[in-house]
Amino acid sequence: MNKTGFVPQILVIDDERDIREGCERILSRMDCNVHVADNGQAGLDIIEKEDICMVICDIKMPGIDGLEVLKQIKEKNPYIVVIMITGFSTVETAIEAMKKGAYDFISKPFSPDQLRIVARRAVDKLSLEQQARELQQQQEQSLADLVAEKSRMRTIVESLPNGVLVTNIYGQIVLINKMAKSFLDLPDDMVIGETIADCIQDDGLYEYMMKFTKCSISDDEAVESYEMALDEERYILAQGRPVVGEDGQCLGAVVNLSDISDMKLFDRLKSEFVAKVSHELRSPLSVIHGQLGMVLRKNEKQNQDGSNHILGRAKEKTQTLISMIGDLLDISKIESGKDEQTLANVQVDELVEKIVEFLIPQAEEKKQTLSLKLPSTPFPAVLADPVALESVYGNLIVNAIKYTPEKGNIQVRVCVKDKQVIVTVKDTGFGIEKKHLSKIFEKFYRIKDDQTRLINGTGLGLPIAKAIVDTMQGEILVKSQPGKGSEFTVQLPVAQ
Ligand code: ADP
């Protein structure tokens, strides 16, 4: 056997017994599998049965001669290597044999070394051919696998019910499925390689996609989705992620587009229902609240304080219900777009200063420090409804006070960066676990753990704040570490 594990099967055809046996001995020692035949027909029979790759054949034999054997071998299998044994000085016959396809020849009488050299050359050639064949087979197989895999992937991506769009770092589309083309109103035969700048009409979606395409957002960062209205009835939600290679390098972005029209409709119906019910509840509740107040005052005058404790608790609860109803009405108004806002140029630094002053006593009750850092330079205004804006910042600072234990620290900072007015509220409170971070902006979502269970609230403050900030084309972000504190940031565009 040679280095590659290839064991050649060699057939020696010669009518001279000494030559047959001599060849068999020498070739067997070269790790070859040797067969012998004493005439041409017997040799051809062995070739039929065995996987012979090399034949050493005498030219002059009784019956079928060597040249005829060569001819028949080549007709059957042109890949078998044939070495002719020629008689004394019959060079012409040897040349004729080579012309008919013999690989080499060896003249009688030959020494063992001469046979070894000729046989070794032929075995090496066979071994190389074998390796080349195997390599080609492997290559063809991997190519076939690749093509099958690619077409399988393409079929799967095409059949997805959602739109899928993949870009490279230059913002060129490298993959897009049928659904994405239909959502983005792109022709079916659009060319791969076009840039999203040329294809995507919606500026917001383009900017959202570019954030991932340039990998300015890391793979594990919690990222907001982008909502896009196709027309009055149809809405699409885009959710992107950067595509990061094995070595951590940015390769582009993948964006999933899903049709959320049904969800939006459901949400609208739910908001309308909540608004209706809240509206109906508000008047009777206000009446009960007022009457409880009257009874309490009357009891106090008549020094009948016995049931006042229970009545006082009932009045407190009705007050909580009334504020919850107020919040619900606010949120449904904002969501339905029916909230009539009075827009004005608001100096956020002045507004936040007033809110902080107002809330300092509340923080002092919990022995907390509430500090404010304002910019020293003149500050640009934002175009907003001052009442709505006050409720956004007020809610964040009140939350910081509520969810920070006694003696904690709350820092409010106002600054301007990249034409955005930024207000940050940072506390040293309980913090929020990662799994809750994206949910605290959902309606009624409250984290109930040992630390927060007894803190009153409706779970509507942050959703209202987010809804207001959204209508102002702003952004509200949160960072938090459980046990260390939270940081809420509101960014609003500077008024033009
Ligand atoms: P509420 O305060 O009425 O419960 P919010 O919508 O304002 O409702 O807040 C939702 C939840 O987010 C809260 O219940 C609380 O668990 C969490 N949260 C908000 N602000 C903070 C904060 N600064 N620190 C820790 N948790 C907070």
PDB file of C-alpha atoms in Angstrom, residues 280-400:
ATOM      1  CA  GLU A 280     -69.156  56.442  32.280  1.00  0.00           C
ATOM      2  CA  LEU A 281     -67.447  55.644  35.609  1.00  0.00           C
ATOM      3  CA  ARG A 282     -65.952  59.052  36.239  1.00  0.00           C
ATOM      4  CA  SER A 283     -69.173  60.971  37.106  1.00  0.00           C
ATOM      5  CA  PRO A 284     -70.650  58.484  39.620  1.00  0.00           C
ATOM      6  CA  LEU A 285     -67.233  58.010  41.234  1.00  0.00           C
ATOM      7  CA  SER A 286     -66.750  61.761  41.586  1.00  0.00           C
ATOM      8  CA  VAL A 287     -70.196  61.975  43.192  1.00  0.00           C
ATOM      9  CA  ILE A 288     -69.319  59.174  45.670  1.00  0.00           C
ATOM     10  CA  HIS A 289     -65.985  60.876  46.411  1.00  0.00           C
ATOM     11  CA  GLY A 290     -67.686  64.221  47.065  1.00  0.00           C
ATOM     12  CA  GLN A 291     -70.402  62.662  49.234  1.00  0.00           C
ATOM     13  CA  LEU A 292     -67.838  60.745  51.297  1.00  0.00           C
ATOM     14  CA  GLY A 293     -66.087  64.075  51.900  1.00  0.00           C
ATOM     15  CA  MET A 294     -69.356  65.630  53.047  1.00  0.00           C
ATOM     16  CA  VAL A 295     -70.127  62.776  55.456  1.00  0.00           C
ATOM     17  CA  LEU A 296     -66.572  62.956  56.855  1.00  0.00           C
ATOM     18  CA  ARG A 297     -66.839  66.710  57.467  1.00  0.00           C
ATOM     19  CA  LYS A 298     -70.297  66.316  59.039  1.00  0.00           C
ATOM     20  CA  ASN A 299     -69.044  63.571  61.367  1.00  0.00           C
ATOM     21  CA  GLU A 300     -66.106  65.735  62.404  1.00  0.00           C
ATOM     22  CA  LYS A 301     -68.443  68.639  63.235  1.00  0.00           C
ATOM     23  CA  GLN A 302     -70.696  66.402  65.277  1.00  0.00           C
ATOM     24  CA  ASN A 303     -67.699  64.758  66.926  1.00  0.00           C
ATOM     25  CA  GLN A 304     -68.827  61.371  65.595  1.00  0.00           C
ATOM     26  CA  ASP A 305     -65.374  60.114  64.600  1.00  0.00           C
ATOM     27  CA  GLY A 306     -66.135  56.375  65.078  1.00  0.00           C
ATOM     28  CA  SER A 307     -66.481  55.378  61.426  1.00  0.00           C
ATOM     29  CA  ASN A 308     -64.291  58.174  60.037  1.00  0.00           C
ATOM     30  CA  HIS A 309     -61.277  55.902  59.660  1.00  0.00           C
ATOM     31  CA  ILE A 310     -63.148  53.542  57.304  1.00  0.00           C
ATOM     32  CA  LEU A 311     -64.786  56.416  55.428  1.00  0.00           C
ATOM     33  CA  GLY A 312     -61.390  58.129  55.046  1.00  0.00           C
ATOM     34  CA  ARG A 313     -59.897  54.986  53.503  1.00  0.00           C
ATOM     35  CA  ALA A 314     -62.895  54.710  51.147  1.00  0.00           C
ATOM     36  CA  LYS A 315     -62.397  58.353  50.095  1.00  0.00           C
ATOM     37  CA  GLU A 316     -58.690  57.712  49.436  1.00  0.00           C
ATOM     38  CA  LYS A 317     -59.538  54.693  47.270  1.00  0.00           C
ATOM     39  CA  THR A 318     -62.117  56.631  45.260  1.00  0.00           C
ATOM     40  CA  GLN A 319     -59.460  59.307  44.699  1.00  0.00           C
ATOM     41  CA  THR A 320     -57.056  56.637  43.355  1.00  0.00           C
ATOM     42  CA  LEU A 321     -59.801  55.344  41.075  1.00  0.00           C
ATOM     43  CA  ILE A 322     -60.584  58.849  39.838  1.00  0.00           C
ATOM     44  CA  SER A 323     -56.923  59.509  38.994  1.00  0.00           C
ATOM     45  CA  MET A 324     -56.674  56.135  37.261  1.00  0.00           C
ATOM     46  CA  ILE A 325     -59.717  56.989  35.177  1.00  0.00           C
ATOM     47  CA  GLY A 326     -58.172  60.374  34.404  1.00  0.00           C
ATOM     48  CA  ASP A 327     -54.985  58.592  33.241  1.00  0.00           C
ATOM     49  CA  LEU A 328     -56.969  56.145  31.120  1.00  0.00           C
ATOM     50  CA  LEU A 329     -58.894  58.958  29.467  1.00  0.00           C
ATOM     51  CA  ASP A 330     -55.644  60.820  28.835  1.00  0.00           C
ATOM     52  CA  ILE A 331     -53.971  57.829  27.237  1.00  0.00           C
ATOM     53  CA  SER A 332     -56.907  56.957  25.014  1.00  0.00           C
ATOM     54  CA  LYS A 333     -57.145  60.575  23.892  1.00  0.00           C
ATOM     55  CA  ILE A 334     -53.445  60.666  23.006  1.00  0.00           C
ATOM     56  CA  GLU A 335     -53.582  57.290  21.264  1.00  0.00           C
ATOM     57  CA  SER A 336     -56.630  58.163  19.201  1.00  0.00           C
ATOM     58  CA  GLY A 337     -55.011  61.456  18.180  1.00  0.00           C
ATOM     59  CA  LYS A 338     -58.022  63.326  19.633  1.00  0.00           C
ATOM     60  CA  ASP A 339     -55.920  64.999  22.283  1.00  0.00           C
ATOM     61  CA  GLU A 340     -56.081  68.690  21.559  1.00  0.00           C
ATOM     62  CA  GLN A 341     -52.651  69.962  22.485  1.00  0.00           C
ATOM     63  CA  THR A 342     -51.809  73.627  22.746  1.00  0.00           C
ATOM     64  CA  LEU A 343     -48.380  73.839  21.259  1.00  0.00           C
ATOM     65  CA  ALA A 344     -45.982  76.547  22.382  1.00  0.00           C
ATOM     66  CA  ASN A 345     -42.245  77.144  22.549  1.00  0.00           C
ATOM     67  CA  VAL A 346     -41.312  75.645  25.911  1.00  0.00           C
ATOM     68  CA  GLN A 347     -38.071  76.360  27.788  1.00  0.00           C
ATOM     69  CA  VAL A 348     -37.435  72.892  29.144  1.00  0.00           C
ATOM     70  CA  ASP A 349     -34.755  74.113  31.599  1.00  0.00           C
ATOM     71  CA  GLU A 350     -37.226  76.504  33.250  1.00  0.00           C
ATOM     72  CA  LEU A 351     -40.028  73.939  33.236  1.00  0.00           C
ATOM     73  CA  VAL A 352     -37.884  71.221  34.848  1.00  0.00           C
ATOM     74  CA  GLU A 353     -36.569  73.686  37.441  1.00  0.00           C
ATOM     75  CA  LYS A 354     -40.145  74.438  38.548  1.00  0.00           C
ATOM     76  CA  ILE A 355     -41.049  70.742  38.715  1.00  0.00           C
ATOM     77  CA  VAL A 356     -37.969  69.938  40.794  1.00  0.00           C
ATOM     78  CA  GLU A 357     -38.698  72.822  43.211  1.00  0.00           C
ATOM     79  CA  PHE A 358     -42.247  71.533  43.582  1.00  0.00           C
ATOM     80  CA  LEU A 359     -41.131  67.958  44.270  1.00  0.00           C
ATOM     81  CA  ILE A 360     -38.246  68.686  46.667  1.00  0.00           C
ATOM     82  CA  PRO A 361     -40.551  68.497  49.745  1.00  0.00           C
ATOM     83  CA  GLN A 362     -41.780  65.048  48.582  1.00  0.00           C
ATOM     84  CA  ALA A 363     -38.155  63.843  48.286  1.00  0.00           C
ATOM     85  CA  GLU A 364     -37.294  65.381  51.671  1.00  0.00           C
ATOM     86  CA  GLU A 365     -40.057  63.382  53.303  1.00  0.00           C
ATOM     87  CA  LYS A 366     -37.998  60.297  52.337  1.00  0.00           C
ATOM     88  CA  LYS A 367     -34.746  62.041  53.330  1.00  0.00           C
ATOM     89  CA  GLN A 368     -33.653  61.888  49.672  1.00  0.00           C
ATOM     90  CA  THR A 369     -31.524  64.454  47.865  1.00  0.00           C
ATOM     91  CA  LEU A 370     -33.090  65.748  44.668  1.00  0.00           C
ATOM     92  CA  SER A 371     -30.577  67.802  42.686  1.00  0.00           C
ATOM     93  CA  LEU A 372     -30.787  69.564  39.338  1.00  0.00           C
ATOM     94  CA  LYS A 373     -28.029  70.331  36.860  1.00  0.00           C
ATOM     95  CA  LEU A 374     -28.929  72.960  34.288  1.00  0.00           C
ATOM     96  CA  PRO A 375     -26.903  74.138  31.281  1.00  0.00           C
ATOM     97  CA  SER A 376     -24.971  77.361  31.797  1.00  0.00           C
ATOM     98  CA  THR A 377     -25.472  78.555  28.218  1.00  0.00           C
ATOM     99  CA  PRO A 378     -28.742  79.919  26.753  1.00  0.00           C
ATOM    100  CA  PHE A 379     -31.066  77.071  26.056  1.00  0.00           C
ATOM    101  CA  PRO A 380     -33.140  76.363  22.898  1.00  0.00           C
ATOM    102  CA  ALA A 381     -36.895  75.818  23.181  1.00  0.00           C
ATOM    103  CA  VAL A 382     -38.953  72.791  22.120  1.00  0.00           C
ATOM    104  CA  LEU A 383     -42.344  72.998  20.460  1.00  0.00           C
ATOM    105  CA  ALA A 384     -44.699  71.189  22.825  1.00  0.00           C
ATOM    106  CA  ASP A 385     -47.797  71.288  24.952  1.00  0.00           C
ATOM    107  CA  PRO A 386     -46.379  72.580  28.275  1.00  0.00           C
ATOM    108  CA  VAL A 387     -48.989  70.743  30.378  1.00  0.00           C
ATOM    109  CA  ALA A 388     -48.279  67.421  28.658  1.00  0.00           C
ATOM    110  CA  LEU A 389     -44.534  67.965  28.914  1.00  0.00           C
ATOM    111  CA  GLU A 390     -44.796  68.788  32.605  1.00  0.00           C
ATOM    112  CA  SER A 391     -46.603  65.486  33.173  1.00  0.00           C
ATOM    113  CA  VAL A 392     -43.792  63.589  31.358  1.00  0.00           C
ATOM    114  CA  TYR A 393     -40.925  65.016  33.430  1.00  0.00           C
ATOM    115  CA  GLY A 394     -43.035  65.130  36.603  1.00  0.00           C
ATOM    116  CA  ASN A 395     -43.889  61.447  36.230  1.00  0.00           C
ATOM    117  CA  LEU A 396     -40.250  60.420  35.820  1.00  0.00           C
ATOM    118  CA  ILE A 397     -39.127  62.386  38.872  1.00  0.00           C
ATOM    119  CA  VAL A 398     -42.044  61.164  40.999  1.00  0.00           C
ATOM    120  CA  ASN A 399     -41.225  57.585  39.945  1.00  0.00           C
ATOM    121  CA  ALA A 400     -37.571  58.139  40.911  1.00  0.00           C
TER     122      ALA A 400
END
